PDB file of C-alpha atoms in Angstrom:
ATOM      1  CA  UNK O  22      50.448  14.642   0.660  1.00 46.00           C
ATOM      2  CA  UNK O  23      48.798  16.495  -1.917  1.00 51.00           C
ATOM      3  CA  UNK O  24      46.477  13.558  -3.058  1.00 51.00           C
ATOM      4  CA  UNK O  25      45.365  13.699   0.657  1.00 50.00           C
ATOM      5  CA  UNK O  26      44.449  17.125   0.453  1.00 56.00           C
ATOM      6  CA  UNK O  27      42.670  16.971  -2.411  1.00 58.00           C
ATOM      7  CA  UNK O  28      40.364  14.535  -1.356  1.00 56.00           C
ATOM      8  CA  UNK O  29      36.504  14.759  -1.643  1.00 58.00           C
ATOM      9  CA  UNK O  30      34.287  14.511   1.107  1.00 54.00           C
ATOM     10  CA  UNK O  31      30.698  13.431  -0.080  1.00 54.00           C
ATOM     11  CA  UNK O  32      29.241  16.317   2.693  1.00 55.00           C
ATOM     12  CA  UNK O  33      31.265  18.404   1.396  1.00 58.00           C
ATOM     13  CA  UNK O  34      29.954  17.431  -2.330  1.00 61.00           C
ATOM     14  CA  UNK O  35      26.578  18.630  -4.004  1.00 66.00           C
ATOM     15  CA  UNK O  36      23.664  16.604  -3.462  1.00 72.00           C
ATOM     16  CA  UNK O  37      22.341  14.259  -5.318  1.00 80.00           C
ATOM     17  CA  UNK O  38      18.706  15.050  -7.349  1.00 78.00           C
ATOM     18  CA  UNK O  39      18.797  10.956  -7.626  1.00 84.00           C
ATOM     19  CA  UNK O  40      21.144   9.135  -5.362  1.00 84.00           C
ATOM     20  CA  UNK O  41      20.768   6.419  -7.075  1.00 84.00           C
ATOM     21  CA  UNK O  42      22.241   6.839 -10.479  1.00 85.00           C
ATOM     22  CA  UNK O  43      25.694   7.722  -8.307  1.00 86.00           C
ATOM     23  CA  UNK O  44      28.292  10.953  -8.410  1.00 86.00           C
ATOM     24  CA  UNK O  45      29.394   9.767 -11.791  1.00 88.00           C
ATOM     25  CA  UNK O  46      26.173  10.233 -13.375  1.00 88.00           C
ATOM     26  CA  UNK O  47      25.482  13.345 -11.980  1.00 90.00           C
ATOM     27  CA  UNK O  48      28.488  14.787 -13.207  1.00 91.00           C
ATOM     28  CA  UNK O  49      27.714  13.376 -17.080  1.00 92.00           C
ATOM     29  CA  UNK O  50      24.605  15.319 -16.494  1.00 93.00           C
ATOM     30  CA  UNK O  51      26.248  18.655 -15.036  1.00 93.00           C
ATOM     31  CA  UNK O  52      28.723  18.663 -18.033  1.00 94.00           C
ATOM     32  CA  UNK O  53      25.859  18.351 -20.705  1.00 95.00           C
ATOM     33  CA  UNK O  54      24.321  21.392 -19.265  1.00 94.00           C
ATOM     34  CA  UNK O  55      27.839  23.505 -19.340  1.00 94.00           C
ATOM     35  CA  UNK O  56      28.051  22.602 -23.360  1.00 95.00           C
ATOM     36  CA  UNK O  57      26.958  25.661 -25.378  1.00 94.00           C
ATOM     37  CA  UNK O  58      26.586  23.992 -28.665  1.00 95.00           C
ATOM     38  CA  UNK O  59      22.792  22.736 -28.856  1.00 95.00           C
ATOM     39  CA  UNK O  60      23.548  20.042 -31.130  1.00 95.00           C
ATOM     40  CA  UNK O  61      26.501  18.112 -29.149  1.00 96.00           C
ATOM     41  CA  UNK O  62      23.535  19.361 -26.039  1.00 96.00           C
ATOM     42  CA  UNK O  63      21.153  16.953 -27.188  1.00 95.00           C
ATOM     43  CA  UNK O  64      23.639  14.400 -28.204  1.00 96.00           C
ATOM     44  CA  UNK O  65      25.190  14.406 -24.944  1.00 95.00           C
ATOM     45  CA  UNK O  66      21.718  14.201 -23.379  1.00 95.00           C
ATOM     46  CA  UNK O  67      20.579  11.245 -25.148  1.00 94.00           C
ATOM     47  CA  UNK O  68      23.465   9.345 -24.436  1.00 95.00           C
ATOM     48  CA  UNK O  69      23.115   9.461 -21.270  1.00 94.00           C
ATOM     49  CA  UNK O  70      19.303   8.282 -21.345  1.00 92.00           C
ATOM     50  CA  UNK O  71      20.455   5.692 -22.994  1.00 91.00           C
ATOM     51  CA  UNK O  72      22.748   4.456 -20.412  1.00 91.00           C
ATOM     52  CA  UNK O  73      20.293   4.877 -18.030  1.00 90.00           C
ATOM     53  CA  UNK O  74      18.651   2.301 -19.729  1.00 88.00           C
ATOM     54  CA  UNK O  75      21.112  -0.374 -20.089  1.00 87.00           C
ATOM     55  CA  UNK O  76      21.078   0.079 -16.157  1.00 85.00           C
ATOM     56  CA  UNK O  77      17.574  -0.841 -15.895  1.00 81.00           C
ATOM     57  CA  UNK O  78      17.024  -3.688 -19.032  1.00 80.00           C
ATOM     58  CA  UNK O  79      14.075  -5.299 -17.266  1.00 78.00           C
ATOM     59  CA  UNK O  80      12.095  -1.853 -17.352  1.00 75.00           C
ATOM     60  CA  UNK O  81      12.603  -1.162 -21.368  1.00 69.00           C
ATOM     61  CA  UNK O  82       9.343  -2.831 -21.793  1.00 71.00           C
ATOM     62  CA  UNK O  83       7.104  -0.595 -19.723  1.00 76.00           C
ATOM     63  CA  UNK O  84       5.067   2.045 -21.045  1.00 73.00           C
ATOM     64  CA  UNK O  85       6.045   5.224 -20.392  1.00 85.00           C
ATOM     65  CA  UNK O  86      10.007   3.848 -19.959  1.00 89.00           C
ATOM     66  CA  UNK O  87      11.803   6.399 -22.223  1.00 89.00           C
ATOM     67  CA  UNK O  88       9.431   9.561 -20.656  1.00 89.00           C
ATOM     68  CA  UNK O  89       9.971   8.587 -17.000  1.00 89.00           C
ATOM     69  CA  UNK O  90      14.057   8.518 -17.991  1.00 91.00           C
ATOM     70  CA  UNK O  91      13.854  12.031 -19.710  1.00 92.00           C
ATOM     71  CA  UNK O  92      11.905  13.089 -16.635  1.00 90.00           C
ATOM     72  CA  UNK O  93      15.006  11.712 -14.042  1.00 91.00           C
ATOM     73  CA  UNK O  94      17.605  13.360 -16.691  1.00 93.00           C
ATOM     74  CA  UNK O  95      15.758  16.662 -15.916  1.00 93.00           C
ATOM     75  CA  UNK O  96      15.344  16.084 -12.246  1.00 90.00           C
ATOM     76  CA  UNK O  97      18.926  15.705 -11.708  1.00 91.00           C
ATOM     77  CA  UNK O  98      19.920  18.947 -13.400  1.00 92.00           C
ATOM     78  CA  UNK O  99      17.398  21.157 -11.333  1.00 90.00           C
ATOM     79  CA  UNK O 100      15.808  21.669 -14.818  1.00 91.00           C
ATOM     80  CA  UNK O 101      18.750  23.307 -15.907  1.00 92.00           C
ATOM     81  CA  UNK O 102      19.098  21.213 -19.415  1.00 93.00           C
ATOM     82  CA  UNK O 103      17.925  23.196 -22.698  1.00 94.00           C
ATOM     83  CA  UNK O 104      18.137  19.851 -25.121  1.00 94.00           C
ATOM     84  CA  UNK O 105      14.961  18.957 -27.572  1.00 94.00           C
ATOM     85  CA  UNK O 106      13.069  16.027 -25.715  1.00 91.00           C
ATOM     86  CA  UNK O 107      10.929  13.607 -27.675  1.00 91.00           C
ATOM     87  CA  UNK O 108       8.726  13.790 -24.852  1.00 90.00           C
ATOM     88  CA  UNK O 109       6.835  16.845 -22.954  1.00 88.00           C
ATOM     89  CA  UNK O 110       8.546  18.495 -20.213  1.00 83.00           C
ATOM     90  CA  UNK O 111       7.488  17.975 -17.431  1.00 79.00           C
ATOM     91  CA  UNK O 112       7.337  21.119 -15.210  1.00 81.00           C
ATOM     92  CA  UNK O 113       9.493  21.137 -11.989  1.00 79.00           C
ATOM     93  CA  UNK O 114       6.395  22.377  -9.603  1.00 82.00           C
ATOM     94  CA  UNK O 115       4.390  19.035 -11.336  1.00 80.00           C
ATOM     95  CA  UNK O 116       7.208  17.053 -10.395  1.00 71.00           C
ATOM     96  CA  UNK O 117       7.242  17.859  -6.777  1.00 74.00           C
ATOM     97  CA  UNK O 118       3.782  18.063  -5.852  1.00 79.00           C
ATOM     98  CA  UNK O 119       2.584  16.005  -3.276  1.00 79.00           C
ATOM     99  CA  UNK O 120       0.328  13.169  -3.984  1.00 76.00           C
ATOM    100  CA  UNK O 121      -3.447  13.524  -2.044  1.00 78.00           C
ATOM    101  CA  UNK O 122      -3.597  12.390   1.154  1.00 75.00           C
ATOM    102  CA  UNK O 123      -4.805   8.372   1.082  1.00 69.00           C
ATOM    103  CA  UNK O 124      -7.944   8.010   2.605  1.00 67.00           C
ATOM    104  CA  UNK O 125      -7.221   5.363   5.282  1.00 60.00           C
ATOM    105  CA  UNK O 126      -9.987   3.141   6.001  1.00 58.00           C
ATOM    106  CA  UNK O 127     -11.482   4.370   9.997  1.00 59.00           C
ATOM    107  CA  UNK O 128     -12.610   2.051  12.643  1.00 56.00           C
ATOM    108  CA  UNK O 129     -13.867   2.558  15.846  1.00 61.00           C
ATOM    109  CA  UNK O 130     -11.141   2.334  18.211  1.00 66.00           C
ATOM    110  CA  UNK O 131     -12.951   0.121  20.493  1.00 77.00           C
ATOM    111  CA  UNK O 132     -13.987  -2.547  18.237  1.00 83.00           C
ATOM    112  CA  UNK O 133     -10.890  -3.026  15.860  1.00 83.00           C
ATOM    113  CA  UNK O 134     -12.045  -7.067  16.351  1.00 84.00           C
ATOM    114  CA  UNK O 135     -14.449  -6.711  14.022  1.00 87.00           C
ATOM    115  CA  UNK O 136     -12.418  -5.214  11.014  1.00 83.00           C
ATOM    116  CA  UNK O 137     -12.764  -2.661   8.725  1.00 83.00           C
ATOM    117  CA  UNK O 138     -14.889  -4.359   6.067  1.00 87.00           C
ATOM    118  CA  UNK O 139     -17.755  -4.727   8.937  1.00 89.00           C
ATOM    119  CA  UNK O 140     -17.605  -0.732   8.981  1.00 88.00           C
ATOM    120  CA  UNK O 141     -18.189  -0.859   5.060  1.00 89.00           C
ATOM    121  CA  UNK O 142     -21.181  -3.144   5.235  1.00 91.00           C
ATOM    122  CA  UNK O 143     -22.968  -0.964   7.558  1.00 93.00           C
ATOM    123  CA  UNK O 144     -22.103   2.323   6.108  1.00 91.00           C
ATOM    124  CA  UNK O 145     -23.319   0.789   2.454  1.00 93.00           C
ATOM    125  CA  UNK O 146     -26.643  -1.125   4.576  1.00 94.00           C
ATOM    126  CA  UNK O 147     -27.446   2.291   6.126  1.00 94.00           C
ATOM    127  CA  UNK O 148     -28.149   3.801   2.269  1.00 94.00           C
ATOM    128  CA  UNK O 149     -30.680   0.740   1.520  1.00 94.00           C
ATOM    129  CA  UNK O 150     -34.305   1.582   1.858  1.00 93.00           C
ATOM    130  CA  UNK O 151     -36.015  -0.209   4.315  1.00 90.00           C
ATOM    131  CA  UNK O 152     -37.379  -3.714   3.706  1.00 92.00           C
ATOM    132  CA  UNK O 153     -37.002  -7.434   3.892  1.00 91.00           C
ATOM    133  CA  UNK O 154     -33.437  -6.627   1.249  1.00 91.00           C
ATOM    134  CA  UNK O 155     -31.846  -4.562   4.093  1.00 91.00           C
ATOM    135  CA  UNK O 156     -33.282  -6.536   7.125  1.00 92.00           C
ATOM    136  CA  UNK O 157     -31.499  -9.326   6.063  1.00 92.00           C
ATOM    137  CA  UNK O 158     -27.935  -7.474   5.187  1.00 93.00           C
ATOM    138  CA  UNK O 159     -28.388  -6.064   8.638  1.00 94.00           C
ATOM    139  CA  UNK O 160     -29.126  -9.832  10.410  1.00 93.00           C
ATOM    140  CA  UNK O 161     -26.191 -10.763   7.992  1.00 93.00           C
ATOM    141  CA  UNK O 162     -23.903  -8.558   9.476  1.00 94.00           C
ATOM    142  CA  UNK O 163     -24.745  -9.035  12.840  1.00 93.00           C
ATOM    143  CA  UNK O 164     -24.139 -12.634  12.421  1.00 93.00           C
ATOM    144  CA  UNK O 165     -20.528 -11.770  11.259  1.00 92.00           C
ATOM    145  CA  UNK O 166     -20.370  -9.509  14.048  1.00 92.00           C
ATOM    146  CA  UNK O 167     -20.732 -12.231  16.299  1.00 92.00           C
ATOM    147  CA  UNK O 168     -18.235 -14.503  14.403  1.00 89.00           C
ATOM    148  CA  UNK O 169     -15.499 -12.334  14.668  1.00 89.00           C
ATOM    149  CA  UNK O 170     -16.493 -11.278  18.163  1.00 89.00           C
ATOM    150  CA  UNK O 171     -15.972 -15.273  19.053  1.00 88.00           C
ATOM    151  CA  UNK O 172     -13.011 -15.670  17.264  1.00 84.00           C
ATOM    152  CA  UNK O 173     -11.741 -13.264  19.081  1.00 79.00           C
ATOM    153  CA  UNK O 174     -10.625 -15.635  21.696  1.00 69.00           C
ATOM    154  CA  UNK O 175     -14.216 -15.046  23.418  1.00 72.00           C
ATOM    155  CA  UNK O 176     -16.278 -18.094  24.639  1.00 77.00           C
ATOM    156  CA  UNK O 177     -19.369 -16.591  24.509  1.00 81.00           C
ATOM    157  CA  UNK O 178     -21.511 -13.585  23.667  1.00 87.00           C
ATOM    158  CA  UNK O 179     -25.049 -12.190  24.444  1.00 91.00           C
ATOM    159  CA  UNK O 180     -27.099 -11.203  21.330  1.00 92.00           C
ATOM    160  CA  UNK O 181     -27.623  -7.805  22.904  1.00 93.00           C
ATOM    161  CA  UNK O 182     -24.108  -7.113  23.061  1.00 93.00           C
ATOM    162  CA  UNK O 183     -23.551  -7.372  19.381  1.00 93.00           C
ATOM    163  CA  UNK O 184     -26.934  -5.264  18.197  1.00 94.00           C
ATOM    164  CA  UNK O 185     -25.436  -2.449  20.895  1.00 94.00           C
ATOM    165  CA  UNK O 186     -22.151  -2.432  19.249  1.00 94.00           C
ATOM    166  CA  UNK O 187     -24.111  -2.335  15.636  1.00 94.00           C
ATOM    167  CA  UNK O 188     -26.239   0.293  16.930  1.00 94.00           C
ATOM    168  CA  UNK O 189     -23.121   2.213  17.996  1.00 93.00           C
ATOM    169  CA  UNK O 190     -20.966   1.375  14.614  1.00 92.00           C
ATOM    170  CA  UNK O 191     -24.229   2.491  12.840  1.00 93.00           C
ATOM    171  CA  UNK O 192     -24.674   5.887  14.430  1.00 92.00           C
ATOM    172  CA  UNK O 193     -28.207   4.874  15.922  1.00 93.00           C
ATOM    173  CA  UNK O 194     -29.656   3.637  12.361  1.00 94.00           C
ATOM    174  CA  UNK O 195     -29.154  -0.059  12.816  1.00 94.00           C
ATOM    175  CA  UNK O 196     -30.997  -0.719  16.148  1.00 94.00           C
ATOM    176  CA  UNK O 197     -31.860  -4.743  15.775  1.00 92.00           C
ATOM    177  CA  UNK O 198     -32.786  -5.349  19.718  1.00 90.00           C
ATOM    178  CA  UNK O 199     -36.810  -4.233  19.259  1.00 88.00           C
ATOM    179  CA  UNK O 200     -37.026  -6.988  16.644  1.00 84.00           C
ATOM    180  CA  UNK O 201     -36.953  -9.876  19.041  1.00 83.00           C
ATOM    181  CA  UNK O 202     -34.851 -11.964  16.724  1.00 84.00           C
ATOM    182  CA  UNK O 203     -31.979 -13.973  17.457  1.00 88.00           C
ATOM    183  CA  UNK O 204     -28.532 -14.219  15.975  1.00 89.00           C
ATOM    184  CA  UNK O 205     -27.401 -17.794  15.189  1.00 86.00           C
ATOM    185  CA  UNK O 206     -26.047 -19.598  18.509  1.00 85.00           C
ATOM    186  CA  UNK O 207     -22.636 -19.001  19.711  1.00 80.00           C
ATOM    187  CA  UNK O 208     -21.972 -22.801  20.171  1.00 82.00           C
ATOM    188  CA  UNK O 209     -22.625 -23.042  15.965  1.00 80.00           C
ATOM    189  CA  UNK O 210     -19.295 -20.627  15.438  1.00 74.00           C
ATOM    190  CA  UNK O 211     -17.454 -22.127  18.465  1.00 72.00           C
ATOM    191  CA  UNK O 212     -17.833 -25.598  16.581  1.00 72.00           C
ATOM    192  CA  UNK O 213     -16.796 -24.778  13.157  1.00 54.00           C
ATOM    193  CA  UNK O 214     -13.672 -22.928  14.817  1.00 57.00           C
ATOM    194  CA  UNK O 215     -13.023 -25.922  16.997  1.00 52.00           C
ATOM    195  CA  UNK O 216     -13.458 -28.436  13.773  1.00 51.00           C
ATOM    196  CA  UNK O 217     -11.326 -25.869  11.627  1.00 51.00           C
ATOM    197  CA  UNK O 218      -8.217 -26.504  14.587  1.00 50.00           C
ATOM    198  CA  UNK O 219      -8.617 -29.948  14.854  1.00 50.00           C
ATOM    199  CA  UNK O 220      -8.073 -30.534  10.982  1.00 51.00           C
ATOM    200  CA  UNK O 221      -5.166 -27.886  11.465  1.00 50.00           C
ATOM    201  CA  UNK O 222      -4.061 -30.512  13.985  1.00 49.00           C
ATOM    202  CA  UNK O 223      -4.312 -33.761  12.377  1.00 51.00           C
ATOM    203  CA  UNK O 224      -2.584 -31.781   9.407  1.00 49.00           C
ATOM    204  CA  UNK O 225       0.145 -31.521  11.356  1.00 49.00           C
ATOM    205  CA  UNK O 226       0.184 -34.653  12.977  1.00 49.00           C
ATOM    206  CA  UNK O 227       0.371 -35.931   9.795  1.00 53.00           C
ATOM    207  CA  UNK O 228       3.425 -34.413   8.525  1.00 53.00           C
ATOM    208  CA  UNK O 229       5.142 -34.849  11.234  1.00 54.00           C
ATOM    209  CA  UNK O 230       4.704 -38.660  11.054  1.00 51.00           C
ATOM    210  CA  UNK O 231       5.687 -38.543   7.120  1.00 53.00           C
ATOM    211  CA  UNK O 232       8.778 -36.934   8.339  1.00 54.00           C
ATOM    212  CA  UNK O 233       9.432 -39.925  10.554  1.00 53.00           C
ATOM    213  CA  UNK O 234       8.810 -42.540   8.078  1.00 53.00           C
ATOM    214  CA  UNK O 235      11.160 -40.924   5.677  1.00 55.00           C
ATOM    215  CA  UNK O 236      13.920 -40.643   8.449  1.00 53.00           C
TER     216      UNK O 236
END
């Protein structure tokens, strides 16, 4: 009866700084705070680094190992631990700082079929200075435009429909339809992607009939 009542409930436990060191751990590291002598302190505290490093063998190797262990020891006792590190301490408030916000790459909504890179292209062709260079990065990516436009299970597509998107991608400074010229022919894509399936097809064809010869 009385080992029943004197059972521990985990939500009834502390939390854990670093679940994944365990309850064991985490009380090493809460009895090497309670010891008052500073000596057996930092004994205690590097013995338990280094058993957090037997737990991790294929990491010994990285740079920075041994710091980022220290770091963890501290974590998980709220920065309570006076012992002598070999490394610096590193502050609680640098610790939990949030990283910057990653700068996600933006397309427009409407056109996702063209892909981000496409975006890139224009925003770097829209820095060039005008001339035959950025003429032809801007027919370049047209033509792309058009290729991915096809492949995007689309049978055809009118020139003017690509230099309006490119226009509209661009903010107004890529306007191609004055110029007259033409983007290559949509039958030229629709035959590479139509030789490109059939050699996916005879690849398979031809497994499947070395299958059958070895069965």
């Amino acid at each position: 009866m009385n080992s029943v009542e004197n059972l521990e409930y985990n939500t009834e436990r502390p939390q854990l700084h670093i679940p994944e060191y365990g309850r064991h751990f985490q009380k090493m590291v809460d009895h090497a705070v309670g010891i008052e002598d500073r000596e057996e302190r930092n004994r205690v505290a590097k013995a338990i680094v280094s058993v957090m490093g037997n737990l991790q063998p294929h990491l010994r190797d990285v740079p920075d190992f041994q710091h980022k262990l220290w770091d963890q020891l501290f974590i998980m006792s709220d920065f309570k631990l006076d012992v002598d590190s070999p490394f610096p301490i590193t502050s609680k408030e640098v610790l939990q700082q949030r990283p910057e916000p990653l700068d996600y790459p933006q397309n427009h909504p409407k056109y996702r079929f063209y892909g981000n890179n496409i975006k890139r292209m224009i925003d770097v062709a829209v820095k060039w200075e005008k001339g035959d260079m950025r003429d032809g990065l801007e027919y370049a990516i047209a033509n792309h435009m058009k290729k991915c436009y096809l492949n995007w299970n689309k049978d055809s597509v009118e020139d003017a429909v690509i230099f309006e998107h490119l226009k509209e991608l661009s903010n107004g400074e890529i306007d191609l339809a004055p110029d007259g010229e033409n983007l290559t022919e949509s039958n030229q894509f629709l035959r590479g992607r139509t030789q490109k399936s059939n050699r996916s097809n005879n690849h398979k064809k031809s497994n499947r009939g070395n299958r059958k010869k070895r069965h």
